[in-house]
Coordinates of C-alpha atoms and ligand atoms in Angstrom, one line a residue:
M1405 CA -2.4 -26.9 -22.9
T1406 CA -1.2 -23.5 -23.4
Q1407 CA -2.2 -20.9 -20.6
S1408 CA -3.9 -17.8 -21.1
P1409 CA -2.2 -14.7 -20.0
T1410 CA -5.2 -14.2 -17.5
D1411 CA -4.0 -17.3 -15.6
R1412 CA -0.4 -16.2 -15.3
P1413 CA 0.3 -14.2 -12.1
V1414 CA 2.7 -11.2 -11.6
L1415 CA 5.5 -11.6 -8.8
V1416 CA 5.4 -8.3 -7.0
L1417 CA 8.5 -7.5 -5.0
N1418 CA 9.1 -4.6 -2.5
A1419 CA 12.8 -4.8 -1.5
G1420 CA 13.9 -2.6 1.7
S1421 CA 17.2 -2.5 3.2
S1422 CA 16.4 -5.5 5.6
S1423 CA 13.0 -6.7 4.1
L1424 CA 11.5 -8.2 1.4
K1425 CA 7.7 -8.1 0.9
Y1426 CA 6.0 -10.3 -1.9
Q1427 CA 2.8 -11.3 -3.5
L1428 CA 2.1 -13.3 -6.2
V1429 CA -0.9 -11.6 -7.8
V1430 CA -3.3 -12.3 -10.9
P1431 CA -3.8 -8.6 -12.1
E1432 CA -7.1 -9.2 -13.9
S1433 CA -9.0 -10.9 -11.1
G1434 CA -6.9 -9.4 -8.2
E1435 CA -6.4 -12.9 -6.9
V1436 CA -3.6 -13.2 -4.4
R1437 CA -2.0 -16.5 -4.8
A1438 CA 0.4 -16.2 -2.2
A1439 CA 1.9 -13.2 -0.1
G1440 CA 4.6 -12.8 2.4
L1441 CA 7.2 -11.3 4.2
V1442 CA 11.5 -12.1 4.5
E1443 CA 12.9 -10.1 7.5
R1444 CA 16.2 -9.4 8.9
I1445 CA 17.9 -9.6 5.8
G1446 CA 21.8 -9.1 6.5
E1447 CA 21.3 -8.7 10.4
S1448 CA 23.5 -10.5 12.3
G1449 CA 22.3 -14.0 13.4
S1450 CA 19.8 -13.9 10.5
E1451 CA 19.8 -16.9 8.4
V1452 CA 19.2 -14.5 5.3
A1453 CA 22.7 -13.1 4.3
D1454 CA 21.5 -10.8 1.3
H1455 CA 18.4 -10.1 -1.0
S1456 CA 19.4 -13.2 -3.2
G1457 CA 19.1 -15.0 0.2
A1458 CA 15.7 -13.5 0.6
L1459 CA 14.4 -14.8 -2.7
E1460 CA 15.8 -18.0 -1.5
A1461 CA 13.8 -17.9 1.4
M1462 CA 10.8 -16.7 -0.4
R1463 CA 10.7 -19.6 -2.7
S1464 CA 11.0 -21.8 0.5
Q1465 CA 8.1 -20.1 2.2
L1466 CA 6.3 -20.4 -1.0
Q1467 CA 7.1 -24.1 -1.4
D1468 CA 5.9 -24.8 2.4
A1469 CA 2.7 -23.0 1.1
G1470 CA 2.2 -25.7 -1.7
I1471 CA 3.5 -23.4 -4.4
R1472 CA 6.7 -24.4 -6.5
L1473 CA 7.7 -21.0 -7.8
D1474 CA 10.0 -22.3 -10.4
E1475 CA 7.0 -24.0 -11.9
V1476 CA 4.6 -20.9 -11.9
P1477 CA 4.4 -19.5 -15.1
L1478 CA 5.2 -16.0 -14.3
R1479 CA 4.1 -13.4 -16.6
A1480 CA 6.7 -10.8 -15.2
V1481 CA 8.1 -9.5 -11.9
G1482 CA 6.9 -5.8 -10.9
H1483 CA 9.2 -4.0 -8.7
R1484 CA 8.3 -1.2 -6.5
V1485 CA 11.0 1.6 -6.6
V1486 CA 10.7 4.6 -4.4
H1487 CA 12.4 7.3 -6.3
G1488 CA 12.1 7.8 -9.9
G1489 CA 13.4 11.3 -9.8
P1490 CA 13.2 13.4 -12.6
D1491 CA 13.7 10.5 -15.3
F1492 CA 10.8 8.3 -14.6
S1493 CA 7.4 9.3 -15.0
E1494 CA 5.7 6.0 -16.0
P1495 CA 6.4 2.5 -15.4
V1496 CA 9.3 1.0 -17.3
V1497 CA 11.0 -2.3 -18.2
I1498 CA 14.0 -2.8 -16.7
D1499 CA 17.1 -3.2 -18.8
D1500 CA 20.6 -2.7 -18.0
G1501 CA 20.7 1.1 -19.0
V1502 CA 17.5 1.5 -16.7
L1503 CA 19.1 -0.1 -13.6
D1504 CA 22.1 2.2 -14.0
R1505 CA 19.6 5.3 -13.9
I1506 CA 17.8 4.0 -10.8
K1507 CA 21.2 3.3 -9.2
A1508 CA 22.1 7.0 -10.1
L1509 CA 18.9 8.0 -8.1
S1510 CA 20.3 6.7 -4.9
A1511 CA 21.3 10.1 -3.7
L1512 CA 17.9 11.4 -3.8
A1513 CA 16.7 8.2 -1.7
P1514 CA 19.7 6.8 0.2
L1515 CA 17.2 5.1 2.4
H1516 CA 15.1 3.2 -0.4
N1517 CA 16.6 2.8 -3.7
P1518 CA 19.7 1.0 -3.0
A1519 CA 17.7 -1.8 -1.7
A1520 CA 15.4 -1.8 -4.3
V1521 CA 18.4 -2.0 -7.0
I1522 CA 20.0 -5.1 -4.9
G1523 CA 16.5 -7.0 -5.0
I1524 CA 16.0 -6.0 -8.8
E1525 CA 19.7 -7.6 -9.6
A1526 CA 18.9 -10.6 -7.4
A1527 CA 15.4 -11.2 -9.2
R1528 CA 16.9 -10.6 -12.7
K1529 CA 19.4 -13.3 -12.3
R1530 CA 16.8 -15.9 -10.9
Y1531 CA 13.7 -14.8 -13.1
D1532 CA 14.1 -15.0 -17.1
V1533 CA 11.0 -12.8 -17.3
P1534 CA 10.0 -9.0 -18.0
H1535 CA 11.1 -6.9 -14.6
V1536 CA 9.2 -3.9 -14.5
A1537 CA 10.1 -1.1 -12.2
I1538 CA 6.9 1.0 -10.7
F1539 CA 7.9 4.0 -9.0
D1540 CA 6.5 5.5 -6.1
T1541 CA 6.8 8.9 -7.5
A1542 CA 5.2 8.4 -10.9
F1543 CA 1.9 9.7 -10.2
F1544 CA 3.0 13.0 -8.9
S1545 CA 5.1 13.7 -12.2
S1546 CA 2.0 15.8 -13.3
L1547 CA 2.4 18.2 -10.5
P1548 CA 2.2 21.6 -11.8
T1549 CA 5.4 23.6 -11.8
E1550 CA 4.4 25.9 -8.8
A1551 CA 3.3 23.1 -6.8
S1552 CA 6.7 21.0 -7.5
T1553 CA 9.0 24.0 -7.3
Y1554 CA 10.8 25.1 -3.9
A1555 CA 11.8 28.7 -3.5
V1556 CA 15.4 27.8 -3.8
P1557 CA 17.8 29.3 -6.4
R1558 CA 16.9 27.7 -9.9
D1559 CA 20.5 26.8 -11.1
L1560 CA 21.2 24.9 -7.7
A1561 CA 17.7 23.4 -8.1
A1562 CA 18.4 22.4 -11.7
K1563 CA 22.0 21.2 -10.7
H1564 CA 20.7 18.7 -8.2
S1565 CA 17.3 17.9 -9.2
I1566 CA 15.8 19.6 -6.3
R1567 CA 12.0 19.8 -6.5
R1568 CA 8.8 18.3 -5.1
Y1569 CA 8.5 14.6 -6.0
G1570 CA 5.9 13.2 -3.9
F1571 CA 5.5 9.2 -2.9
H1572 CA 3.0 7.0 -2.4
G1573 CA 2.1 7.8 -5.7
T1574 CA 0.9 4.1 -6.9
S1575 CA -1.6 4.1 -3.6
H1576 CA -2.9 7.5 -4.5
Q1577 CA -3.4 6.6 -8.0
F1578 CA -5.3 3.4 -7.4
V1579 CA -7.3 5.2 -4.4
A1580 CA -8.4 8.2 -7.0
H1581 CA -9.8 5.5 -9.3
A1582 CA -11.4 3.2 -6.7
T1583 CA -13.0 5.8 -5.4
A1584 CA -14.4 7.3 -8.6
E1585 CA -15.7 3.7 -9.0
L1586 CA -17.4 3.6 -5.4
L1587 CA -19.3 6.8 -6.6
D1588 CA -19.9 5.5 -9.8
R1589 CA -18.4 8.6 -11.5
P1590 CA -15.8 9.2 -14.2
V1591 CA -12.7 10.1 -12.5
E1592 CA -12.3 12.9 -14.7
D1593 CA -15.3 14.9 -13.1
L1594 CA -13.9 14.6 -9.4
R1595 CA -12.0 16.9 -7.3
Q1596 CA -10.4 14.5 -4.5
V1597 CA -8.5 15.2 -1.3
I1598 CA -6.8 11.7 -0.5
L1599 CA -5.2 11.1 2.6
H1600 CA -2.9 7.8 2.9
L1601 CA -2.5 7.2 6.5
G1602 CA -0.1 4.2 7.3
N1603 CA 3.4 3.9 8.7
G1604 CA 4.1 6.7 6.2
C1605 CA 1.5 9.5 5.7
S1606 CA 0.8 11.4 2.6
A1607 CA -2.0 13.6 1.4
S1608 CA -2.8 14.5 -2.3
A1609 CA -5.1 16.8 -4.3
V1610 CA -6.3 15.2 -7.6
R1611 CA -8.4 16.9 -9.9
G1612 CA -9.5 15.0 -13.0
G1613 CA -7.6 11.8 -12.1
R1614 CA -4.1 13.8 -12.1
A1615 CA -2.4 14.9 -9.0
V1616 CA -2.1 18.7 -8.4
E1617 CA -0.5 18.8 -5.0
T1618 CA 0.7 16.2 -2.4
S1619 CA 2.4 16.6 0.8
M1620 CA 5.6 14.6 0.6
G1621 CA 8.6 16.4 -1.3
L1622 CA 12.0 16.1 -2.5
T1623 CA 12.1 13.0 0.3
P1624 CA 9.3 11.4 1.9
L1625 CA 10.1 13.3 5.0
Q1626 CA 8.0 16.4 4.3
G1627 CA 4.1 16.9 5.3
L1628 CA 2.1 14.9 7.6
V1629 CA 3.3 13.7 10.9
M1630 CA 3.9 10.0 10.5
G1631 CA 4.9 6.9 12.7
T1632 CA 8.5 8.1 12.8
R1633 CA 9.0 11.1 10.8
S1634 CA 8.2 14.5 11.8
G1635 CA 6.7 15.7 8.6
D1636 CA 6.7 19.3 8.3
V1637 CA 9.4 21.5 10.4
D1638 CA 10.9 24.7 10.1
P1639 CA 13.8 24.1 7.6
G1640 CA 15.7 26.2 9.9
L1641 CA 15.8 23.5 12.6
H1642 CA 18.5 21.7 10.8
A1643 CA 21.0 24.5 11.2
Y1644 CA 19.8 25.2 14.9
L1645 CA 20.4 21.4 15.9
A1646 CA 23.9 21.3 14.3
R1647 CA 24.7 24.6 16.0
E1648 CA 23.1 24.2 19.5
A1649 CA 23.0 20.5 20.0
G1650 CA 26.2 19.6 18.1
M1651 CA 24.4 17.1 16.0
S1652 CA 25.9 16.0 12.6
L1653 CA 23.6 16.0 9.3
D1654 CA 23.4 12.1 9.6
E1655 CA 22.3 12.4 13.1
I1656 CA 19.7 15.2 12.1
D1657 CA 18.5 13.1 9.4
T1658 CA 18.2 10.0 11.8
L1659 CA 16.2 11.9 14.2
L1660 CA 13.6 13.1 12.0
N1661 CA 13.0 10.2 9.8
K1662 CA 13.2 7.3 12.5
K1663 CA 12.8 8.9 16.0
S1664 CA 10.3 11.6 15.6
G1665 CA 6.7 11.9 14.4
V1666 CA 4.2 9.8 16.7
L1667 CA 7.0 7.9 18.0
G1668 CA 8.9 11.0 19.1
L1669 CA 5.9 12.6 21.0
S1670 CA 4.6 9.6 22.7
G1671 CA 7.0 6.8 22.7
V1672 CA 5.2 4.5 20.3
N1673 CA 4.7 4.3 16.8
D1674 CA 1.7 1.6 16.3
F1675 CA -1.4 3.6 16.0
R1676 CA -3.3 1.1 17.5
E1677 CA -1.3 1.2 20.7
L1678 CA -1.4 5.1 20.6
V1679 CA -5.4 5.2 20.6
Q1680 CA -5.3 2.7 23.6
R1681 CA -3.2 5.0 25.5
V1682 CA -5.2 7.9 24.6
E1683 CA -8.2 6.0 25.9
A1684 CA -6.1 5.3 28.8
G1685 CA -5.7 8.8 29.5
D1686 CA -2.0 9.1 28.6
D1687 CA -1.1 12.9 28.0
D1688 CA 1.9 12.2 25.7
A1689 CA -0.3 10.1 23.5
R1690 CA -3.0 12.5 23.7
L1691 CA -0.6 15.2 22.3
A1692 CA 0.7 13.2 19.6
F1693 CA -2.9 12.3 18.6
D1694 CA -3.8 15.9 18.5
V1695 CA -0.8 17.1 16.4
F1696 CA -1.4 14.2 13.9
V1697 CA -4.9 15.3 13.6
H1698 CA -4.0 19.2 13.3
R1699 CA -1.7 18.7 10.6
L1700 CA -4.1 16.8 8.7
K1701 CA -6.8 19.5 9.0
H1702 CA -4.0 22.0 7.7
Y1703 CA -3.4 19.9 4.8
V1704 CA -7.4 19.4 4.2
G1705 CA -7.8 23.0 4.1
A1706 CA -5.0 23.7 1.9
Y1707 CA -6.1 21.3 -0.6
L1708 CA -9.6 22.5 -0.7
A1709 CA -8.3 25.9 -1.7
I1710 CA -5.7 24.3 -4.2
L1711 CA -8.8 22.4 -5.8
G1712 CA -11.4 25.3 -5.2
G1713 CA -13.4 22.9 -3.3
A1714 CA -13.6 19.1 -3.3
D1715 CA -16.3 16.4 -4.2
V1716 CA -14.8 14.0 -2.3
L1717 CA -12.2 13.3 1.0
V1718 CA -10.7 10.0 1.1
F1719 CA -9.2 7.9 4.0
T1720 CA -6.9 5.2 3.1
A1721 CA -4.0 2.9 4.5
G1722 CA -3.9 1.1 7.7
I1723 CA -5.0 4.3 9.9
G1724 CA -7.0 5.7 7.5
Q1725 CA -9.1 2.6 6.8
H1726 CA -9.2 1.3 10.4
S1727 CA -9.3 4.5 12.8
A1728 CA -12.8 5.8 13.1
P1729 CA -11.3 8.3 15.7
V1730 CA -8.7 9.7 13.4
R1731 CA -11.5 10.3 10.8
A1732 CA -13.9 11.6 13.2
A1733 CA -11.3 14.2 14.6
V1734 CA -10.2 15.2 11.2
A1735 CA -14.0 15.9 10.1
A1736 CA -14.9 17.8 13.1
G1737 CA -15.7 21.2 12.6
L1738 CA -15.5 21.3 9.1
G1739 CA -19.2 21.4 8.4
E1740 CA -18.8 25.0 7.3
L1741 CA -16.7 23.6 4.4
G1742 CA -19.2 20.7 3.4
I1743 CA -17.5 17.9 5.3
S1744 CA -19.3 15.9 7.9
I1745 CA -19.3 12.2 8.8
D1746 CA -22.1 10.1 10.1
D1747 CA -21.0 8.6 13.3
A1748 CA -23.0 5.0 12.5
L1749 CA -21.1 4.8 9.2
N1750 CA -17.8 5.8 10.4
E1751 CA -17.7 3.3 13.3
A1752 CA -19.2 0.5 11.1
G1753 CA -16.3 -2.1 11.0
S1754 CA -16.3 -2.8 7.2
T1755 CA -13.3 -3.6 5.1
E1756 CA -15.0 -2.5 1.9
A1757 CA -14.8 0.9 0.1
R1758 CA -17.7 2.9 1.6
V1759 CA -19.2 6.4 2.1
I1760 CA -19.1 7.7 5.5
S1761 CA -20.7 10.9 5.3
P1762 CA -24.4 11.8 5.6
F1763 CA -26.6 11.2 2.4
G1764 CA -26.6 14.5 0.4
S1765 CA -23.2 15.9 1.8
R1766 CA -21.7 18.5 -0.4
V1767 CA -18.5 16.7 0.1
V1768 CA -18.5 12.7 0.1
V1769 CA -16.5 11.5 2.9
A1770 CA -15.0 7.9 1.8
V1771 CA -13.0 5.2 3.2
V1772 CA -11.3 3.1 0.4
P1773 CA -8.8 0.5 0.9
T1774 CA -5.6 0.7 -1.1
N1775 CA -3.8 -2.0 -2.6
E1776 CA -0.4 -1.1 -3.9
E1777 CA 0.3 -4.8 -4.9
L1778 CA -2.7 -5.2 -7.2
A1779 CA -1.6 -1.7 -8.7
I1780 CA 1.8 -2.8 -9.3
A1781 CA 0.7 -6.1 -10.7
R1782 CA -1.9 -4.3 -12.8
Q1783 CA 0.7 -1.9 -14.3
T1784 CA 3.4 -4.3 -14.7
A1785 CA 0.9 -6.5 -16.7
D1786 CA -0.3 -3.4 -18.9
L1787 CA 3.4 -2.7 -20.0
V1788 CA 4.4 -6.3 -20.7
G1789 CA 1.3 -7.0 -22.7
Ligands
AMP1412 P1 0.2 0.7 6.5 O1 1.7 1.3 6.5 O2 -1.0 1.0 5.6 O3 0.1 -0.8 6.9 O4 -0.5 0.9 8.0 C1 -0.1 0.7 9.1 C2 -0.5 1.5 10.1 O5 -2.0 1.6 10.5 C3 0.1 1.2 11.9 O6 0.4 2.4 12.4 C4 -1.1 0.6 12.5 O7 -1.1 0.9 13.8 C5 -2.2 1.3 11.7 N1 -3.4 0.5 12.0 C6 -3.9 -0.8 11.5 N2 -4.9 -1.3 12.0 C7 -5.3 -0.4 12.9 C8 -6.6 0.0 13.5 N3 -7.6 -1.1 13.7 N4 -6.7 1.2 14.2 C9 -5.7 2.3 14.3 N5 -4.6 1.9 13.5 C10 -4.6 0.9 12.6

């Protein structure tokens, strides 16, 4: 008996430098047949030497769960790739030429793209099905020029592909559509401000389903305060640290990407722990929380101006979906702008997409779970048919 395509799952892979996240998803139904994580790839003492070993570890994890991957009729493999640079504004089937172009973008995302390339190479050797790259930047390729352009000399920007790219695009796009569904309105009719607050955090302004602004830039360091990333700082900070603290460029890069943000201010990067410390009266945690929220308000205000008012403000990802105190603090004092929250709705512990503003509010405030794996699986399936 032949299986219809709708029974055949897509393997979604998200390769980091030392980890591999995977899901086996049926795109039409959203059914997750399996999901897991291989960690500590290539670290000393780890049994997983490289990404090829990680795929082997995944196969054995799946086997333990009763799934023989070699016998699963895979439709395709969808790979999350962080940076699509100026080349890729849509999902693409990976061939040797595409892989070379993704490699060439590694200068723009040295922390991310090389790992994706290694993951793709290992997976292509193993699975003889179409492989598709889904780019975190793609949704933001629609940014108007005035939003994507940095005010630096144009010839230099052109030579080095310097512009605002934006990241988390797969999530923002998914959530924009899921929000329209929740409100039972066409996405074309909506002006949305979307806050993706997870380990990485980003905001977007979306008009009619198209992104018109976003907080991340050339790299995922710009914008909101994150778990370990500073987000916006004065660009003069780099030269100042180099001169005054004698730091190298790599040290400054590591400082701002890995040791700053909520972690740098409070000593913890997990938001659950941060909120517990705030409640216990920890001053550093309080400051980190307040800086985090202040930056969010800054962007909400900016995007209301960019959009000329919003129909909906959406919270998503780990913190956005689960932290009622963050949502309450962001909305506090914004009544004049049409934004308010119903405390009971905000605090109801639901995992479903839902509205948390009072009935009849000018701006609907919503909590909408993101699902990047499902989005990747669907885009992959759409492309390979
Ligand atoms: P993500 O990257 O979307 O998985 O989000 C991870 C972030 O969400 C971490 O900072 C978690 O601490 C945070 N998070 C997850 N659950 C909660 C919760 N119940 N309350 C506050 N933060 C949470």
